[in-house]
PDB file of N, CA and C in Angstrom:
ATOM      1  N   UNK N   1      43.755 176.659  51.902  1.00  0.00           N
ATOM      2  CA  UNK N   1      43.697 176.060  53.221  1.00  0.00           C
ATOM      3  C   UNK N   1      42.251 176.145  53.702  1.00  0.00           C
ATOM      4  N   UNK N   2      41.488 175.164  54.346  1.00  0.00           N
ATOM      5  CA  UNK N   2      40.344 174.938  54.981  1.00  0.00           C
ATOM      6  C   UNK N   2      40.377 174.620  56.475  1.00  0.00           C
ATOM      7  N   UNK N   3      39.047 174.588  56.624  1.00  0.00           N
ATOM      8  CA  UNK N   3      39.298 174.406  57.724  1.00  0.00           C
ATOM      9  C   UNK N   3      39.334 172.869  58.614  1.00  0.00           C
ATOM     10  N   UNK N   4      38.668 171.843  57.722  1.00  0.00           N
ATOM     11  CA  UNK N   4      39.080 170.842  58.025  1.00  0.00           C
ATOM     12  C   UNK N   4      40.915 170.336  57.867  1.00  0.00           C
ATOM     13  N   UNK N   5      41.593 170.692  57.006  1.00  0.00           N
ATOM     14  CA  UNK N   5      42.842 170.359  57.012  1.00  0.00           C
ATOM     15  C   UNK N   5      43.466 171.057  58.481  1.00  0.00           C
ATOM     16  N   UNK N   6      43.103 172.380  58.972  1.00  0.00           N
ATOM     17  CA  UNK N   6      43.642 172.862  60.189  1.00  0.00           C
ATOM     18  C   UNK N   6      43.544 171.996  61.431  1.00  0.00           C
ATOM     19  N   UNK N   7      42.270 171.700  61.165  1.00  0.00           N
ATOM     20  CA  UNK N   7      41.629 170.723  62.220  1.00  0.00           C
ATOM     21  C   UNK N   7      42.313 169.490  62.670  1.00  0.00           C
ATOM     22  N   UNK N   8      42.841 169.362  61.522  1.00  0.00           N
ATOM     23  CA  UNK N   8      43.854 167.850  61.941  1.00  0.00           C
ATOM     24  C   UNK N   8      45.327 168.062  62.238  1.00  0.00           C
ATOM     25  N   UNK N   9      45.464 169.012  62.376  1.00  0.00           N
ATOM     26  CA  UNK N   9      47.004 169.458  62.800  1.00  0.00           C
ATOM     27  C   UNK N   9      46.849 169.506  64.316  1.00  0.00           C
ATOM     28  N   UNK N  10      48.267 169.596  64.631  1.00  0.00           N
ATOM     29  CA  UNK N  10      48.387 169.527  66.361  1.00  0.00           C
ATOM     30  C   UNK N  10      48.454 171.415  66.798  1.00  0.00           C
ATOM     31  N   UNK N  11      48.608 171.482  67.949  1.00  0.00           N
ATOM     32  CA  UNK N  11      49.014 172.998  68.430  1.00  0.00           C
ATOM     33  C   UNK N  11      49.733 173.703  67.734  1.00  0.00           C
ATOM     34  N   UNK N  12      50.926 172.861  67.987  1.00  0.00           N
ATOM     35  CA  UNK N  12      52.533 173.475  67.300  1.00  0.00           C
ATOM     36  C   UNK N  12      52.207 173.810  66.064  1.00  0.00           C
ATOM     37  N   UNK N  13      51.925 173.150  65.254  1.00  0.00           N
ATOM     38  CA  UNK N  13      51.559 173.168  63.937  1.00  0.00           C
ATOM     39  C   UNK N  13      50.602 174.535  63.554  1.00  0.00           C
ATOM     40  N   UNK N  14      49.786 174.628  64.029  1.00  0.00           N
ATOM     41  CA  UNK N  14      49.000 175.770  64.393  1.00  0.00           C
ATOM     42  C   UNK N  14      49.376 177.141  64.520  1.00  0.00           C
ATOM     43  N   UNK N  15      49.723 176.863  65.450  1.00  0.00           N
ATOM     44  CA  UNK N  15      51.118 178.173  65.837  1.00  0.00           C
ATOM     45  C   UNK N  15      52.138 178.454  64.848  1.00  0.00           C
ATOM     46  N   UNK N  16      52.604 177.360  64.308  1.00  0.00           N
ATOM     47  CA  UNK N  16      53.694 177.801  63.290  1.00  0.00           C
ATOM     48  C   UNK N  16      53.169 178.499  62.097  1.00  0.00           C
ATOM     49  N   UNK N  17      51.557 177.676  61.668  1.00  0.00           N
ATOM     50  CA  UNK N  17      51.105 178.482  60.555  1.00  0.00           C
ATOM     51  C   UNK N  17      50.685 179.762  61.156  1.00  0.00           C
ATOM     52  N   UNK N  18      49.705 180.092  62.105  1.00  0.00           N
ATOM     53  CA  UNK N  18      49.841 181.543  62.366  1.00  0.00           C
ATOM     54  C   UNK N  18      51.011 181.839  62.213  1.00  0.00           C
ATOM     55  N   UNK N  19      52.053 181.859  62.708  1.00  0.00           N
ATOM     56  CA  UNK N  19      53.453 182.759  62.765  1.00  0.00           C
ATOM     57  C   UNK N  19      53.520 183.373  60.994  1.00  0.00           C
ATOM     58  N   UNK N  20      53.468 182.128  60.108  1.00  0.00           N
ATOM     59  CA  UNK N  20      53.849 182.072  59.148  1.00  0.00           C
ATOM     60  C   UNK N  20      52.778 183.066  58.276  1.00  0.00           C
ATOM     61  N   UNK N  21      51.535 183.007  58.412  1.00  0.00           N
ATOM     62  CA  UNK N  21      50.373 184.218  57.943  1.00  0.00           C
ATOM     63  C   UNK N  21      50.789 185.057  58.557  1.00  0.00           C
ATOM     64  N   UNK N  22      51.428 185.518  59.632  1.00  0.00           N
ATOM     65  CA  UNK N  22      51.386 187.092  60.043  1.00  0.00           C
ATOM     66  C   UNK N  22      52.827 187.444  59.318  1.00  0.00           C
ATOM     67  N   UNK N  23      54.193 186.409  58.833  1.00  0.00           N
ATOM     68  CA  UNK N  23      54.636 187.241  58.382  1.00  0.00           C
ATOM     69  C   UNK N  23      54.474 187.489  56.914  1.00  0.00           C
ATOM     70  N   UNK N  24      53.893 186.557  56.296  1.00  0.00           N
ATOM     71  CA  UNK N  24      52.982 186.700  54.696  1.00  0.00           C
ATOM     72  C   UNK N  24      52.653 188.282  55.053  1.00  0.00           C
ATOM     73  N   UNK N  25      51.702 188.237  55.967  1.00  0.00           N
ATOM     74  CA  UNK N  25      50.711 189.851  55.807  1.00  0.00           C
ATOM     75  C   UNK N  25      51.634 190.831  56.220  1.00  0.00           C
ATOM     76  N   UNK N  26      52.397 190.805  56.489  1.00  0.00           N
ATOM     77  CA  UNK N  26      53.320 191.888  57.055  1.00  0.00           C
ATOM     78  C   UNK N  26      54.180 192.106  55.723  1.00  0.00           C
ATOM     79  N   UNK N  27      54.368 190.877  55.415  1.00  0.00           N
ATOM     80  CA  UNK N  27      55.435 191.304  53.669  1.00  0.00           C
ATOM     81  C   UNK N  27      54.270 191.714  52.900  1.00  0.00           C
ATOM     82  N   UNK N  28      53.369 191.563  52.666  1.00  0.00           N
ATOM     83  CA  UNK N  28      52.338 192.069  51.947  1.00  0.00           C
ATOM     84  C   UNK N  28      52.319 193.657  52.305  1.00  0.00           C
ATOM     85  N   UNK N  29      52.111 193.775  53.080  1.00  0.00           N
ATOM     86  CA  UNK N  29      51.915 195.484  54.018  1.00  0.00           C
ATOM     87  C   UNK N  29      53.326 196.239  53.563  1.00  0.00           C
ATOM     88  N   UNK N  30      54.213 195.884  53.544  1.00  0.00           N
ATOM     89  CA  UNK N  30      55.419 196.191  53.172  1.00  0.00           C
ATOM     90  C   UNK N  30      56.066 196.310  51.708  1.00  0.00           C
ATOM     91  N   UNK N  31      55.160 195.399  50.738  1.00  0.00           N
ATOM     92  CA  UNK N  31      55.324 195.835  49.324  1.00  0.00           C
ATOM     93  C   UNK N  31      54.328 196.509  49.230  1.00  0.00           C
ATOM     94  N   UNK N  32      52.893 196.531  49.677  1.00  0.00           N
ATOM     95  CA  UNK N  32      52.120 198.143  49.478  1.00  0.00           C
ATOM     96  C   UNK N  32      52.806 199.465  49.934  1.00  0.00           C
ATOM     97  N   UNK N  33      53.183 199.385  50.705  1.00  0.00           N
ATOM     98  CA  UNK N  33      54.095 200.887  51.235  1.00  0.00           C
ATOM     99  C   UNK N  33      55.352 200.828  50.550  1.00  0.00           C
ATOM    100  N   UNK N  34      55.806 200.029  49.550  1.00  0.00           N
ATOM    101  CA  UNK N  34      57.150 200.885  48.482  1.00  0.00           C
ATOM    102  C   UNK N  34      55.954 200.419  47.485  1.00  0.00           C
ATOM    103  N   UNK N  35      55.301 200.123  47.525  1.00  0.00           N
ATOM    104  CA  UNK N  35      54.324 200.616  45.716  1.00  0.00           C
ATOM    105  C   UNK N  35      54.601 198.629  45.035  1.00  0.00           C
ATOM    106  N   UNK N  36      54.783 197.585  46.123  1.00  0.00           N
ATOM    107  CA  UNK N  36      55.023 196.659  44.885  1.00  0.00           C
ATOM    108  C   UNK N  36      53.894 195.583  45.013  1.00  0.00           C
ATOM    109  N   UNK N  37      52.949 196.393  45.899  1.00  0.00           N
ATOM    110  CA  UNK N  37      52.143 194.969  45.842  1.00  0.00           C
ATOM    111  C   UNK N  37      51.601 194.365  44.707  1.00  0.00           C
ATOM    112  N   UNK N  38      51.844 193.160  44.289  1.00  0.00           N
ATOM    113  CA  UNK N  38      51.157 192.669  43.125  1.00  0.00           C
ATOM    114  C   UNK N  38      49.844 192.474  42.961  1.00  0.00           C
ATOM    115  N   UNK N  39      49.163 191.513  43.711  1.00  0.00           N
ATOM    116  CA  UNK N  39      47.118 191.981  43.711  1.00  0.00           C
ATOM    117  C   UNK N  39      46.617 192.272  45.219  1.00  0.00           C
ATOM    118  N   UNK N  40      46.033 192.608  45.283  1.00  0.00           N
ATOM    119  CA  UNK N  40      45.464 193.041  46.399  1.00  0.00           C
ATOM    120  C   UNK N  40      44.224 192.323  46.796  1.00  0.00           C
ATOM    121  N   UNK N  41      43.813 191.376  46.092  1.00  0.00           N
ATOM    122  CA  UNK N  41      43.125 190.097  47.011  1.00  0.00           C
ATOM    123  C   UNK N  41      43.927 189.382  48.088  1.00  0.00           C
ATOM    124  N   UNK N  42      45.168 188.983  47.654  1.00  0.00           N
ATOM    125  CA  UNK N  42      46.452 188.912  48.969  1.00  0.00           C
ATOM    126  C   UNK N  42      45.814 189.332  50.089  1.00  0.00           C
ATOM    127  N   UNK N  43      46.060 190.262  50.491  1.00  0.00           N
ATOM    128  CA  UNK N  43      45.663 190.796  51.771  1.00  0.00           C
ATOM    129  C   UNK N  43      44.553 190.283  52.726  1.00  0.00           C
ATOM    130  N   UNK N  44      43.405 190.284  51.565  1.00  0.00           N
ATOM    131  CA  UNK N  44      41.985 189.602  52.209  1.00  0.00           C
ATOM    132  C   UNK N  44      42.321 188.262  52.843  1.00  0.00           C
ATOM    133  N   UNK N  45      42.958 187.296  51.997  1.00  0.00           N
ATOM    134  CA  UNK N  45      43.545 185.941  51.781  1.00  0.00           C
ATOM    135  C   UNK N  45      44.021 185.673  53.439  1.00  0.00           C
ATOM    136  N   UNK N  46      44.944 186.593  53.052  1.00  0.00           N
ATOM    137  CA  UNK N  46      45.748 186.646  54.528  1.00  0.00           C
ATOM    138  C   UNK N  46      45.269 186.975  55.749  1.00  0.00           C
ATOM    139  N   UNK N  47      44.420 187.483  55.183  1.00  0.00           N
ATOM    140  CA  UNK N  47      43.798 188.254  56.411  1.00  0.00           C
ATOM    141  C   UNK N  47      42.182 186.939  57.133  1.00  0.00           C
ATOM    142  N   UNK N  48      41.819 186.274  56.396  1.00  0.00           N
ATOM    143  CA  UNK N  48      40.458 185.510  56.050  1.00  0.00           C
ATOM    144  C   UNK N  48      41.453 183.794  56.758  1.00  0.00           C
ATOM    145  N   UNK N  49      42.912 183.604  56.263  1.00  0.00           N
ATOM    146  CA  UNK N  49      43.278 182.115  56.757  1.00  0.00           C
ATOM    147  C   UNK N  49      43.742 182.466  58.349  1.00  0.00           C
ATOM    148  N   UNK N  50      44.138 183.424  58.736  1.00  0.00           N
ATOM    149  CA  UNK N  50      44.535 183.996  59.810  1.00  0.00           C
ATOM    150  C   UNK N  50      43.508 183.838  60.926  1.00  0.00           C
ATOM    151  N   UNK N  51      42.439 184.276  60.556  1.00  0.00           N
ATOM    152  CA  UNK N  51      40.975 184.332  61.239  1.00  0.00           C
ATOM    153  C   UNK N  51      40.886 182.536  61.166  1.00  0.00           C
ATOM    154  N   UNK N  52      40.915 181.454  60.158  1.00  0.00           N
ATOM    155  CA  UNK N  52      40.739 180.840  60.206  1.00  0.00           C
ATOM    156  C   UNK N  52      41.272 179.818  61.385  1.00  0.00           C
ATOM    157  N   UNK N  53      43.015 179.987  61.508  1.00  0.00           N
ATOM    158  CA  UNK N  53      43.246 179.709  62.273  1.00  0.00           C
ATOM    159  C   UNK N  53      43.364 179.620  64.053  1.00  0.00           C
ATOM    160  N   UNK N  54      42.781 180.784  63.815  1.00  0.00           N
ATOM    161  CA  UNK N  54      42.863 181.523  65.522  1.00  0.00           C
ATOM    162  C   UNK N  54      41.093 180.955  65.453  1.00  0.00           C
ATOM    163  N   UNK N  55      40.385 180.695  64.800  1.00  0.00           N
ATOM    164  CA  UNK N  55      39.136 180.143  65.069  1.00  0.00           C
ATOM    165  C   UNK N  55      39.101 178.692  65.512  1.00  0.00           C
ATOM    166  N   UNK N  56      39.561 178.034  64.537  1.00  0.00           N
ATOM    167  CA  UNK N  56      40.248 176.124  64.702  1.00  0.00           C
ATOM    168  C   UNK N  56      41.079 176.117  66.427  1.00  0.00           C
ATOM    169  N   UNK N  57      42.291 177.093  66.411  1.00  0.00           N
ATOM    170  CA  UNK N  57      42.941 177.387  67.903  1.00  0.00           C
ATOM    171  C   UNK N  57      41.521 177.375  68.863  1.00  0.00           C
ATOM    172  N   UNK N  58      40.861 178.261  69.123  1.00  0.00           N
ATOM    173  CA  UNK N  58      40.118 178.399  70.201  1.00  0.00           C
ATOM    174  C   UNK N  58      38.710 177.084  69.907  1.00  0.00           C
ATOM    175  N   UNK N  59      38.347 176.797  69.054  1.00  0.00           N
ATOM    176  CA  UNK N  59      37.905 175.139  69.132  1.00  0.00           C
ATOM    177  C   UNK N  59      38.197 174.652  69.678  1.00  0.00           C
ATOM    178  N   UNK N  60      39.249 174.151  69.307  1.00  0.00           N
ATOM    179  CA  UNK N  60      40.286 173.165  70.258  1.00  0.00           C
ATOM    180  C   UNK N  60      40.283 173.497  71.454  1.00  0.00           C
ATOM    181  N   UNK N  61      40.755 174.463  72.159  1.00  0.00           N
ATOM    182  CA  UNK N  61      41.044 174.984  73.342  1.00  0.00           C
ATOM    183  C   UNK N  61      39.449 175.046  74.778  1.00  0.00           C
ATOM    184  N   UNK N  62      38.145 175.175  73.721  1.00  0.00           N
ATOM    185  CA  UNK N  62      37.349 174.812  74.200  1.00  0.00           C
ATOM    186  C   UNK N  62      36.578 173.401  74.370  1.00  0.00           C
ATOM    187  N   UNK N  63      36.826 172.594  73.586  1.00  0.00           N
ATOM    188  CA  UNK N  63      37.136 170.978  73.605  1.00  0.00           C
ATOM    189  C   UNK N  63      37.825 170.516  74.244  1.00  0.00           C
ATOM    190  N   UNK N  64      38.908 171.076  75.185  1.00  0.00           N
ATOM    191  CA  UNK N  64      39.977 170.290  76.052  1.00  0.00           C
ATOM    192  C   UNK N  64      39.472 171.284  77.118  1.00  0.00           C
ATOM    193  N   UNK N  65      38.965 172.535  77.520  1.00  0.00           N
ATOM    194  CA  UNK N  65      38.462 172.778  78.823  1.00  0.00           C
ATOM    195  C   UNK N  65      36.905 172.354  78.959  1.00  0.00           C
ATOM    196  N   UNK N  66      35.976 171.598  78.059  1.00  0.00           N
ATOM    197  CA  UNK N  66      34.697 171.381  77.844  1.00  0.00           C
ATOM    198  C   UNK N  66      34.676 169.163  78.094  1.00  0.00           C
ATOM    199  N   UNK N  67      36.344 168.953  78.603  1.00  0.00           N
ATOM    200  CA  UNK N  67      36.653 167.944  78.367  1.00  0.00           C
ATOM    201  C   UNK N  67      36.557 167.223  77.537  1.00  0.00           C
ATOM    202  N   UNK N  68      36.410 167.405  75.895  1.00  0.00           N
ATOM    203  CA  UNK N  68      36.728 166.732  75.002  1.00  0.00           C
ATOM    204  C   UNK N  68      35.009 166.187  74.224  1.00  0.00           C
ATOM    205  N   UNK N  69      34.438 166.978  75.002  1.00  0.00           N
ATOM    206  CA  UNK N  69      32.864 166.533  74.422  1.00  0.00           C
ATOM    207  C   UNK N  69      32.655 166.895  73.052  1.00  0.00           C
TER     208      UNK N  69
END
């Protein structure tokens, strides 16, 4: 995922993929604590599209209070 593909999504959409990375990283967090995580770049991953999105979110959010300039 990049950040131009985020870019062209609406709010909702947005929101749903955050929802959907926090519960990735949370099942991730949860097979490290019984011992099953498989690689541990995962985490970064998750942790790096997460940031991505809450970055693209507040873009946006300053483009519609900056009126769209």
């Amino acid at each position: 995922m990049d950040a131009k593909e985020l870019r062209s999504k609406s709010d909702q959409e947005l929101r749903d993929e955050l929802n959907a990375l926090y519960k990735e990283q949370f099942n991730l967090r949860m097979q490290k604590a019984i011992g099953q995580a498989a690689r541990s770049d995962q985490f970064q991953k998750a942790r790096k599209n997460i940031a991505r999105v809450k970055t693209v979110q507040s873009e946006k959010k300053a483009a519609v209070s900056n009126g769209g300039k």
